[in-house]
Amino acid sequence: ESLNDGFVGRRSPCKTAAGGCMGLDQALIQDTDGSFVEQILGDDGSLSELPSGTSASIVPFSPRTSIVWSSMCSTTLLGETVGAQVCVNTTVQLMEMKNLDRGAKDVKFGPWVLTPDVEEDNGFEGGVLSSVGPFYASCPCGWDFSFYHILIKPSVTYDAEVMSLPENFMLRYWSPRPEDSVLLRFFYPDSRGVNVFVGGASEPDMALKLARMPTLEDAHGAHVVDAQSLLLAITLRGSPEGFNSRRDLVIRRTPTVKLKMNVEISIEEFNAENFQTNLAILLGIPPERIKVVAVTARRRLLADGEHEDDGTSGTLTSQSHCSWHGCSAARRLSGDGVGLDISIEPSEEAAASASGGDTSSTGVAALDAQASELQQVTVALDSLKESDDMAAAAGGSVVVTELTAPAEADASEAEQAASEADTQAPMVVDVLSVASSVSAMEVSVVAACPVEVGVVVTVDGLQALVSLSEDLPSGASAPSPCEEVNSGYEGNVTLACSAGSLLVDVSGCVPQGCSADAQATVTLGSTTSSVTPGSPLQSGISKTMPCTGVNSSYSGDYSLTCSFGELSVDISGCSAGCLRSSVLNVTVAGRVASWSPSADMASGDTEQKSCAEVNAGYVGQIDITCFFGVLSQNPSGCQAKPCLTGDVVSLSLDGQTQNVALSSDITSGLTGTLDCSAVNADYSGSVLLACIQGQVTSHNTGGCLSNCPTSLGLSLSLGDLSATVNPSSVMQSGTSEYNRECSEINDGFNGSYTLTCTDGTLSATLACTQLSCGSQTAPVSITVGGTDGSVSIDETVASGSTVDTLCEEVNSKYTGLVTLSCSKGLLSLNAQDCGVLPCEPWHFVIGTVHGVSGLITPTEQIPVGSTGIGECGAANIEYSGDVELACNEGQLEVLDTSSCRLTCSSYGSSASVTIDEGQYTVSPAQRIPHGGTGVQQCGEAAYGYGGEIQLSCDNGVLSVEGVDCHPEWCDPTLPVAATLGGVEGTTTPLERIESGATGLADCSELNDAYTGTLNVSCYAAELTVLSVDTCMRKCPAFMSVDVRLGIDLEAWLLPEGSITGETIEWNCSEISSDFVGNSTMICWNGTLQVDTSGCECLEQRCHESTCLWPLETDVQLGSAVGKVTSEALYILMGDNWTSTCEDTIAGYDGDLLVWCMDGVLSADPSGCSPRPCTPGVANLSIDLGGASLSVTPESDLQSGDDFDLQCASIHAGYVGNVTVTCSFGNLTADVQACEMTTTATSSTTSSTGTETTLTGTGTSITTSITT
């Protein structure tokens, strides 16, 4: 069939020609034998049958997919054009890519795009394969996902791209064929290597890491990182395991921290080695883990108060900028800087701690541990990035522009691969053979279980068919080993035979344990040993063993765990030690010294070495720690030696030299200050001193600035006057005199000014203003549209400023602004921009539409002299469309209402609709305008139906455009009426019932005298009672039943309250003192039933040879079985009596002889014979074609005998014979052999009481015919 029109219409829901249901673009149908695709339309327009064995793939047809697959696919199927592409003998497969970064459900990566290699002969002729989401996302309209499906063709090389390539991701190739392969070449602008794990492995297969570009012939997972070509190339190959999601590739990048920063220091001054050491000290990690990948020179001009990177304003401190570089903070300067690209490598110690001492491990545990440790390093860097410590380490102020932590893998996502048990083939059982064997088995309570009959046994989720080794008598049992069902269990399954059926008991199966000599291999460092638990271990039990038993240099304990007979080892508790002979090169600020432990160290032990012993310019202690046999240093305790208080330094300033003592300690690598006045009294500010390892290595007097004496004057101009001002006292550079009156310069101004001294130069900041305009200012006379008026202001306006007022304050028919200017307290007209008012959407006019008037407003502004539109419904709600309006001098006028058309309302419009072959009337849920569409719920037209009815309106006429209705389910609260036990009532379903299905309801809700459930059916939210036969009547309280034991009769009462199906036990002695034991009473469908088989008689008359009440026995006569009974209480051995055969089985004559022998009642049926058909007694009326014939035999006709009668004797229009048979005294007739003659006509003849004698085969009969 062709694709449904509804699907074709959804191919472009995103309102773009290239959009569509992009998730559905990845849907795929694979026709492996050609049975789905039988014919295809050829290029010449003719249909051609596909040869046997042809395969095909069916892929979606959309603007994006047609570009890719059109060269290999057709858009016709069975001679019809369809909305899909049929690719005959072209294999199309699915591939998946999934983000495994932690938080991937919230952090998406971009669409996945594959470009086929144009150099290959792969059948593609253009376009790219792209996926914007998994196919179950349907129509994502460009949303991003963390999981993608994509359609591919095997044996093709693809260039792969995604935005924001995850650090950890999974690739799954859905192909079961090992000959299928694809090669993906990801754009990879990263120098880091990758680790590829196959099928949930915890260690990467190093053989898959190639030194060349992989090909389509390489193994699954073969890969290479080509840093020069910026490529990550990976080969994926099909396999049955891979098709079962058990050969997924998990790709994890080597974790690193990326740090980019800008440092205010010249590239000549920057010392990368010192920076690595200083940063390592701050982070507490070895310096060799810090790699300066790139150093670039940066230069730009900096203005006073401007920071280079963020452009914010602020005061440049002498310590961080100008004073350090010898410039003046008040002047523009040329800022030198370097850009650093830094990489922090993963920790070998973290890898060793997670992998039993292997520092080079790239396994899952090692990568997880390294990523976690680098996360902590990132947190430390984040806290340091704006600190003085970071600036000191770099040698200048620092701005961190990028800090990227490694992404940790989401273990829950990575472990979603299918297990081997999930993909096991289901157990195959030959049901025909089993059914044949079962049907041939003996059916009896003592039937044995034959050897050929098996039973399905389940042990801990695994199933197997278990058979007997030999026939098993009923009531006997036989063992079967548990390991034949589940190899991880031991013990026996018990097979018990009961009446020919096998019963299973698996309680004897327990998880298989491990013997005392079970072996496991333990590797610690370079030593590998085979170990045993020494004593038996139950499954699930662990035992710890000392690590020294395997490798004497290790401490701690490893554990042996038994799981279903398999012994596993956990060496995470073993820690490699460091020997006294171990040597570590300790580095402090570029100085190296060797160090060895004073004694053997256990893993985790720490010793210290003085920093000064390695580098005399440092103080503190170095922590040296042993981690799993690897010595590591932490030089964070080393600090460069400071310059101390009291140290003397010789300084010069403007020709004067002084020896000055430090007033405070200066940390090495940082700077300190001294007052400039201590060197030269005519200066203020601070001298900047640099301390390196206890020595003042440089000083900078750029922060020393000249003072301003009282004799220094400054000429200032204000308005049209000038004046010279002087400091009132000596001013230090950087100080100011505030709030000096502007009248000192020009008495026509008010306000104040500030006088500032900067390095011996005076400057002033004026805050002087002319008189302003306000409410006291005289108004201005203006003319708007021929109307004169005056305008004044209420707010205060500064001199030289303007203020706006509205044109309508002078002329109400105009809009716009009048601009006034203020100059020295006087207002004047500056500009005028007034125009006639337009008609706005909030203006209205009274209009009449088809006799009804109302207020009509324009839908948007109408300029003066122009026309616009309003809505017809504003005047008359029954109409829709546009009313033509005109705007004249700001007033609205109705021009034309001829475009108004009737709407369809919910109260005045209706249409006929067919729902489920029924006719109903439907009205819209809301008013529908002319030419518009609307909907109504199906349930509003037809009760019990859900969905929507699509409606349209044409000038008041309602039409049905589409019906999407479906019958609703029946809710558990929906009642249904029924009669039960003569009582009418209602009941409700026990649970929701889908339409067209059946369910159960409570009988007691209909009649509380009943219990159980009854069957009801549901259709379109309506319930129907199918049958109440399953309802069982309760036995009411104090209901009684007669019970007889021997000669005693007892009436039993039920306990208080009605019961059903419950069993009550009574002592037999309560019925008759001659009996002991227990009897039971049960209520079944309102009837009490008593079982006295548990009662034992103590008297002599109850001897085994006596037949006791109830006296009854079964009698078989022919194929019928009847029961003969006696009202006597007992019959002694040898006594007998007779009973008529008719009382036992109807249709038999004669007598039965009944007697008692050894306590058993027996009957002799030889005196019974089937009753014959006697003339005048056995009568039969035969009907044929509207005529009837009464038949009786002339002589006795034995049961089972028959005779033939001509059909014409009953009706003249029939030929053939009627067979009349005698059965136990009753006649039956077979008229199937009677056929109507071709000349027969329909007529009616009345004859009454005609008798005739007919002669049949061997029998004469008397008949009476009525026609």
CSV table of N, CA and C in Angstrom, one decimal, residues 134 177 607 1063 1110:
chain,number,residue,atom,x,y,z
A,134,PRO,N,17.1,10.7,17.6
A,134,PRO,CA,16.7,9.3,17.4
A,134,PRO,C,15.3,9.2,16.7
A,177,ARG,N,26.4,-9.2,10.4
A,177,ARG,CA,27.3,-9.9,9.4
A,177,ARG,C,28.8,-9.4,9.6
A,607,GLU,N,57.3,10.8,54.0
A,607,GLU,CA,58.5,11.3,54.7
A,607,GLU,C,58.7,12.7,54.2
A,1063,THR,N,-15.5,-24.5,54.2
A,1063,THR,CA,-15.7,-25.9,54.7
A,1063,THR,C,-15.7,-25.8,56.2
A,1110,PRO,N,-25.7,-44.3,53.2
A,1110,PRO,CA,-26.8,-44.4,52.2
A,1110,PRO,C,-26.5,-45.6,51.3
